[in-house]
mmCIF file of C-alpha atoms in Angstrom:
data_model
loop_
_atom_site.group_PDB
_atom_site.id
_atom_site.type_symbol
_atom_site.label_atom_id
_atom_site.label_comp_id
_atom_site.label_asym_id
_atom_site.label_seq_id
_atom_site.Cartn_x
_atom_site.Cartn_y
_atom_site.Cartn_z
ATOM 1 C CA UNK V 1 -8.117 17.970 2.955
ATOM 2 C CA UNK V 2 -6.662 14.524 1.646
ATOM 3 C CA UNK V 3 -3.954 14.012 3.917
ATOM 4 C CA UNK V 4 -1.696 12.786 0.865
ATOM 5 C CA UNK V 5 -2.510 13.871 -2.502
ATOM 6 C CA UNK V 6 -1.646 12.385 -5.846
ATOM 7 C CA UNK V 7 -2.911 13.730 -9.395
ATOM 8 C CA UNK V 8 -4.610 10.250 -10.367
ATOM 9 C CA UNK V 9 -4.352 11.365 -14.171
ATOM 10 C CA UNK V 10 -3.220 8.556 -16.450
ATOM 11 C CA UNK V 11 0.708 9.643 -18.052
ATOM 12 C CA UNK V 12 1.457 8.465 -21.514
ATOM 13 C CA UNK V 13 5.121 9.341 -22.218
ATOM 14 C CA UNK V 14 7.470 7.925 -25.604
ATOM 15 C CA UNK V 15 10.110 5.442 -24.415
ATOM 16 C CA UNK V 16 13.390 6.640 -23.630
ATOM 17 C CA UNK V 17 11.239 9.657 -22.118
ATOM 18 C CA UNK V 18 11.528 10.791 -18.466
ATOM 19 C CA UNK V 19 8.477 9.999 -16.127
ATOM 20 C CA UNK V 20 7.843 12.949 -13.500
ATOM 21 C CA UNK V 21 5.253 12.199 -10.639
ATOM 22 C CA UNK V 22 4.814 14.272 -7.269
ATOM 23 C CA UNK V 23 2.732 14.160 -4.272
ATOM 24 C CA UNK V 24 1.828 16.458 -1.833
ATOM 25 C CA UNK V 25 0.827 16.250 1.581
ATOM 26 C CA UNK V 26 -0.520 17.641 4.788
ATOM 27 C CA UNK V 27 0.693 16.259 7.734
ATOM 28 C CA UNK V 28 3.883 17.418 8.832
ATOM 29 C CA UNK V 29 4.614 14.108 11.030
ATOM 30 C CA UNK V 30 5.551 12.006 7.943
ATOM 31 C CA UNK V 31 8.852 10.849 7.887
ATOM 32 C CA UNK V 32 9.343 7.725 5.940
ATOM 33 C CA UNK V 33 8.288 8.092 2.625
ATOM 34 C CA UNK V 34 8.126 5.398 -0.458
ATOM 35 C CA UNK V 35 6.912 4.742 -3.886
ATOM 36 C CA UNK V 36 5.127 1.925 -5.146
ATOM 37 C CA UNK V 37 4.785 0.085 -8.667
ATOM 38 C CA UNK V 38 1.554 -2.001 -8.813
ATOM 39 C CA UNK V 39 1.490 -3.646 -12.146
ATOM 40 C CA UNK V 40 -2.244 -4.320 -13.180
ATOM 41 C CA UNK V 41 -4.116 -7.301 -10.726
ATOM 42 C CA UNK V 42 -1.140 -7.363 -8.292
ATOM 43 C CA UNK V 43 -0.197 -5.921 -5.079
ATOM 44 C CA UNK V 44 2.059 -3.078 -4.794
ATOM 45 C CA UNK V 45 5.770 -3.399 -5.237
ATOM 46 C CA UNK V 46 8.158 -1.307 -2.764
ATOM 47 C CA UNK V 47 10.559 1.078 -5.385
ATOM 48 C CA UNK V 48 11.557 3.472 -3.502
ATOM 49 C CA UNK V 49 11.928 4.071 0.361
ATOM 50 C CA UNK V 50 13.181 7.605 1.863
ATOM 51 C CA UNK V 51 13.600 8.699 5.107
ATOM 52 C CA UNK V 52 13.302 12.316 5.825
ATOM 53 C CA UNK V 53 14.494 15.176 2.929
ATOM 54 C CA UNK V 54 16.855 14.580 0.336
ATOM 55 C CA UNK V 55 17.311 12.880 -2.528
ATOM 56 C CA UNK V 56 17.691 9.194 -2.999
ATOM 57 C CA UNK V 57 18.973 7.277 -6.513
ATOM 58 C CA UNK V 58 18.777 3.765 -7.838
ATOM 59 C CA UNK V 59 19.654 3.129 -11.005
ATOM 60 C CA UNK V 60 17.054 4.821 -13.601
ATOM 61 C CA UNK V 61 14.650 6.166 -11.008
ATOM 62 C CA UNK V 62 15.460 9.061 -8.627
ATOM 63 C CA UNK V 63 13.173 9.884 -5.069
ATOM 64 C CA UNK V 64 13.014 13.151 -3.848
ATOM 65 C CA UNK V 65 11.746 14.415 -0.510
ATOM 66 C CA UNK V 66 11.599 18.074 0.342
ATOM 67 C CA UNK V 67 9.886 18.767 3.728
ATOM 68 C CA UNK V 68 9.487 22.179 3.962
ATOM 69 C CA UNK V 69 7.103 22.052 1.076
ATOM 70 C CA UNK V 70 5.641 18.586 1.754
ATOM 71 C CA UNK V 71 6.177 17.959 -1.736
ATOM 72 C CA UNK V 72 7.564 14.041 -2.821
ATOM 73 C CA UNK V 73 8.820 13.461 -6.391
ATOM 74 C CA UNK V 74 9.646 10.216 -8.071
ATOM 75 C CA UNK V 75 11.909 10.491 -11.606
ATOM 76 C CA UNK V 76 11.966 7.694 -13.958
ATOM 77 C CA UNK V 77 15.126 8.159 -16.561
ATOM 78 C CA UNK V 78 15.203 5.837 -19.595
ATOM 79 C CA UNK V 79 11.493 5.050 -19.270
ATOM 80 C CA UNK V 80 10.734 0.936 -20.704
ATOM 81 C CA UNK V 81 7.611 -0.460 -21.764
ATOM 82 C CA UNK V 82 8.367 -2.029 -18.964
ATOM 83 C CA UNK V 83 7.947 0.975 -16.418
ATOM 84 C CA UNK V 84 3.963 0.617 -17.472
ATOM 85 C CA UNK V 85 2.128 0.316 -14.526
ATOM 86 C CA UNK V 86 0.266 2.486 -11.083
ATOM 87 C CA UNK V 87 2.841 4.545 -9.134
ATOM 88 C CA UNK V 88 1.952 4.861 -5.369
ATOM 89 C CA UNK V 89 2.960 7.358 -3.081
ATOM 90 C CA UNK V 90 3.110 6.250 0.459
ATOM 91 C CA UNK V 91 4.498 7.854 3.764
ATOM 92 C CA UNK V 92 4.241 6.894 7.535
ATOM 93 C CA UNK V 93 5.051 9.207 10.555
ATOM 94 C CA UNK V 94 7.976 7.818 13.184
ATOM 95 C CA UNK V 95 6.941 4.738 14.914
ATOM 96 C CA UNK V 96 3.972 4.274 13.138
ATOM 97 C CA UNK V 97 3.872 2.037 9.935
ATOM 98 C CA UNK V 98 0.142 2.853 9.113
ATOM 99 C CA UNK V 99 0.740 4.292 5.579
ATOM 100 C CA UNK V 100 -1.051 6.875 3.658
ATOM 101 C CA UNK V 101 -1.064 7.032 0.048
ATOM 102 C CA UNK V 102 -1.683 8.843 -2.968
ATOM 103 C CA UNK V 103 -4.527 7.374 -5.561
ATOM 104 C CA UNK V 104 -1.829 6.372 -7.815
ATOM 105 C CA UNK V 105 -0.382 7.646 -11.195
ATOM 106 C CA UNK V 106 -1.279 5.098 -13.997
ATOM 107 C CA UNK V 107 2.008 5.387 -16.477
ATOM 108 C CA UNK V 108 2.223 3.952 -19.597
ATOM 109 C CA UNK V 109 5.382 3.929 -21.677
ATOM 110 C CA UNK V 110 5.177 3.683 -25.336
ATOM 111 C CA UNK V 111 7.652 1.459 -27.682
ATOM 112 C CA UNK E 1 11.843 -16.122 1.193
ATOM 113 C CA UNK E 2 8.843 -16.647 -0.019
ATOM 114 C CA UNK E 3 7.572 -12.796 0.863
ATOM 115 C CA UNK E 4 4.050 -11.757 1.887
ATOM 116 C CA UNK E 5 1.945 -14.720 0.810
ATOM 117 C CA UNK E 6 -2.173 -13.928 0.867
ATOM 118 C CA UNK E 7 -5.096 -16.235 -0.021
ATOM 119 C CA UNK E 8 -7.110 -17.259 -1.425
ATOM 120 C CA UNK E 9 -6.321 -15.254 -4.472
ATOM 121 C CA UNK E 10 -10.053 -14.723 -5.298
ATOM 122 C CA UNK E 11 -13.341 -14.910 -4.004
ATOM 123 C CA UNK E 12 -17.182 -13.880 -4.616
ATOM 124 C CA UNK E 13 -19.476 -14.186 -1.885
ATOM 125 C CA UNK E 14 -23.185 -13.199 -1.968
ATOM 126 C CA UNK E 15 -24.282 -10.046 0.447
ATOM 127 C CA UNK E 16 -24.930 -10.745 4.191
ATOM 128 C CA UNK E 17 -22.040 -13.317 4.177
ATOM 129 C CA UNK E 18 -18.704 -13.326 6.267
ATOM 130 C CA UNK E 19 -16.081 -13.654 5.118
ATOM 131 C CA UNK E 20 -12.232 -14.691 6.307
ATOM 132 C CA UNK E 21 -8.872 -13.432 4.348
ATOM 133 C CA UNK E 22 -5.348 -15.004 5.175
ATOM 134 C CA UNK E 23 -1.826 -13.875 5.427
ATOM 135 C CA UNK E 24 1.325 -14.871 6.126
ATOM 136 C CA UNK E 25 3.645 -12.348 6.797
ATOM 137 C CA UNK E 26 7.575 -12.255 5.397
ATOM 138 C CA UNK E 27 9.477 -14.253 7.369
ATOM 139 C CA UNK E 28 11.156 -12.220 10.445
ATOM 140 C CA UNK E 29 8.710 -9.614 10.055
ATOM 141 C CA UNK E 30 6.317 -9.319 13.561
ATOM 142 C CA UNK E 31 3.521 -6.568 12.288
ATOM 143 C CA UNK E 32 1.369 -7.251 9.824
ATOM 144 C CA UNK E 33 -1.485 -5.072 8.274
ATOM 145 C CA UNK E 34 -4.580 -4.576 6.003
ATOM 146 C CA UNK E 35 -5.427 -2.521 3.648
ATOM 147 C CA UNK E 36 -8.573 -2.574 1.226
ATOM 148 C CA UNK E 37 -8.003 -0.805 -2.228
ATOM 149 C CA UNK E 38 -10.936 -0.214 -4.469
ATOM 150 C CA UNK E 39 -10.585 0.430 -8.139
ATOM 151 C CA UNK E 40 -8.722 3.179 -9.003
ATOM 152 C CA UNK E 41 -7.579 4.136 -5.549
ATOM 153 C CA UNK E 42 -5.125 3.850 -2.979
ATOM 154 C CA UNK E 43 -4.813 1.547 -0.226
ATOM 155 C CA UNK E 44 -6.365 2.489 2.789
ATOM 156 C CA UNK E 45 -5.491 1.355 5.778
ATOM 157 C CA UNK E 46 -7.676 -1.041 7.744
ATOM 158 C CA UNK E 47 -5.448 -1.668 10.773
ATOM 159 C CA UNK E 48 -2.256 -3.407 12.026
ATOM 160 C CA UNK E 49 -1.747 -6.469 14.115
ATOM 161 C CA UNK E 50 1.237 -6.969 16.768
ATOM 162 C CA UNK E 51 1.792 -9.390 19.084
ATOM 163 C CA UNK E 52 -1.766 -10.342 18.580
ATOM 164 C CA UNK E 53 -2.739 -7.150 19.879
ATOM 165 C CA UNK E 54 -4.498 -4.767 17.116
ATOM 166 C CA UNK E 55 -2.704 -1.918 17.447
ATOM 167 C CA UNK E 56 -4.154 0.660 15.215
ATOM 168 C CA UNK E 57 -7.102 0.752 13.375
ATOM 169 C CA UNK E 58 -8.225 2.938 10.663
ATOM 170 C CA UNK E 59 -11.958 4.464 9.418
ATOM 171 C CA UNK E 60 -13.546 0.661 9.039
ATOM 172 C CA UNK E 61 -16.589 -0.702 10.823
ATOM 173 C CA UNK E 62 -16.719 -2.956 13.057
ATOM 174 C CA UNK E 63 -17.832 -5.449 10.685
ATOM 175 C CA UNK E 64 -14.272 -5.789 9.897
ATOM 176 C CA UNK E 65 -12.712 -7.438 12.505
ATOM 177 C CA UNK E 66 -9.275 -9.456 12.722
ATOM 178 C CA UNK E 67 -6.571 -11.550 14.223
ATOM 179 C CA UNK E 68 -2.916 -12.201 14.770
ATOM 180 C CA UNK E 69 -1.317 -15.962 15.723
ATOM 181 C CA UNK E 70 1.763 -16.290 17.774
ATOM 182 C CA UNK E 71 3.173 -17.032 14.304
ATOM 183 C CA UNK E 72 2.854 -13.593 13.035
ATOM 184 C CA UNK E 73 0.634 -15.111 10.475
ATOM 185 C CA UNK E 74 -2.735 -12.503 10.186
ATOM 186 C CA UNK E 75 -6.997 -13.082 9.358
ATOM 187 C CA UNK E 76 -9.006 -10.573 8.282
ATOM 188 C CA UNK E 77 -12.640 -11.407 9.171
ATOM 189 C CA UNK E 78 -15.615 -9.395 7.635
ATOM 190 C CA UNK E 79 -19.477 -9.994 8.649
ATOM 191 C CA UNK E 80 -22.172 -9.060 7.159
ATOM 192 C CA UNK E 81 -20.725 -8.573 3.807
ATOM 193 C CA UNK E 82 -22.023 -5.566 1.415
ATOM 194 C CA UNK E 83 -21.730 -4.733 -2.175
ATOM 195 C CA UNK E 84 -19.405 -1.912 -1.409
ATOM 196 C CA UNK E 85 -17.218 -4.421 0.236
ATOM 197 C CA UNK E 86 -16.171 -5.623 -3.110
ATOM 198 C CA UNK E 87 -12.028 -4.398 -3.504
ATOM 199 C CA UNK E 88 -8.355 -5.773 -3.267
ATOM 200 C CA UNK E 89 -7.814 -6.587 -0.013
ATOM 201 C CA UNK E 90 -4.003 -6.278 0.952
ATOM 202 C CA UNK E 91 -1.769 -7.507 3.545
ATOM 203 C CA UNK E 92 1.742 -5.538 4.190
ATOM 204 C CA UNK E 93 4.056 -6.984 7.099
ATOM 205 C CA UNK E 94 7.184 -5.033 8.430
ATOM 206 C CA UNK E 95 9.471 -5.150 11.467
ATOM 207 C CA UNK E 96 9.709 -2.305 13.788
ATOM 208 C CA UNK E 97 9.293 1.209 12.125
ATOM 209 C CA UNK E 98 10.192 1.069 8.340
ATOM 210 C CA UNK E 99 8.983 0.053 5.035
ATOM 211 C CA UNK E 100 6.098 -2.447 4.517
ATOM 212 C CA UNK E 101 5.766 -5.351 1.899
ATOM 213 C CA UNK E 102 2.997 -6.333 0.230
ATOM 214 C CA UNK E 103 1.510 -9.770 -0.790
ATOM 215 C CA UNK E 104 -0.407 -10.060 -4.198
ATOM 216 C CA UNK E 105 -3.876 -9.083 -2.425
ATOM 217 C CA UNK E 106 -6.980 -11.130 -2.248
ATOM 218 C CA UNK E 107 -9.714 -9.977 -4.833
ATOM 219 C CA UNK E 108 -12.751 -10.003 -3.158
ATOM 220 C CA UNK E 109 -16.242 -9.640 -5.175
ATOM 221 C CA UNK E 110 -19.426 -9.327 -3.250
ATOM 222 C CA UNK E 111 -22.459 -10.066 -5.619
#
């Protein structure tokens, strides 16, 4: 078992739209957890950056943790052509920045 | 601040050659690490520099070797180059336990 999983399946959504990507995972040391944007040729982009469970909000996108199902969400409101790009999930245990991630959710938002 | 910086941005090398990646890291940041990402998948972790000391290491032969200067600036040296070598190679510095940013990646294509 993967110790972070990520559906890799591309997401076409309408803009305007809301973008809904998860990950799961297995080990129950992580307790930082993040999303990345890569945009296409470039190196990842830090988004979003959680420590422990709850829920976290900046502007249009929305990071939620919940630890008792090892389960990591990432909602994108207002979706923009812009949004178009891989979404990473990443997470580290305490004192260790060696990050795992996902395989990455390609999005692409639609005019 | 000029971020995670990386180079050269690109390179092709022929099999059986060595090859050395640079990084410098963000500015205040002491730990810096690499990650290779193939096409279509995550980063994975290669290992982390700090205070010149490598202080974790992922599932990556010894061919892949590495330094840190007193500068916090990073090389990642591989030998005896193969095909499969060929990815995005990725530096990420951070300070202390936290998040991790990325420079644009060097693309490396083994021929």
């Amino acid at each position: 078992q993967k110790e972070v999983e990520q559906d890799p399946g591309p997401l076409s959504v309408p803009e305007g739209a809301i973008v809904s990507l998860n990950c799961t995972y297995s080990n129950s040391a992580f307790q930082y957890f993040m999303w990345y944007r890569q945009y296409s040729r470039k190196g990842p982009e830090l988004l979003m950056y959680t420590y422990s469970s709850g829920n976290k909000e900046d502007g249009r996108f929305t990071a939620q943790v919940d630890k008792s199902s090892k389960y990591i969400s990432l909602f994108i409101r207002d979706s923009q052509p812009s949004d178009s790009a891989t979404y990473l999930c990443a997470m580290s245990d305490y004192g260790n920045n060696r990050l795992a991630f996902g395989k990455g959710n390609q999005v692409v938002v639609i005019p | 601040d000029a971020g995670v910086t990386q180079s050269p941005t690109h390179l092709i090398k022929t099999r059986g050659q060595q090859v050395t990646l640079r990084c410098s890291p963000k500015s205040g940041h002491d730990t810096v690490s690499w990650y290779q990402q193939a096409l279509g998948q995550g980063p994975q972790f290669i290992f982390q520099y700090y205070e010149e000391e490598e202080r974790q290491r992922g599932n990556f032969p010894d061919r892949f070797s590495g330094h840190q200067f007193p500068n916090y600036s990073s090389e990642l040296n591989v030998n005896a180059l193969l095909l499969g070598d060929s990815a995005l190679y990725l530096c990420a510095s951070s300070l202390g336990t936290g998040t991790a940013f990325f420079g644009q990646g060097t693309r490396l294509t083994v021929v």
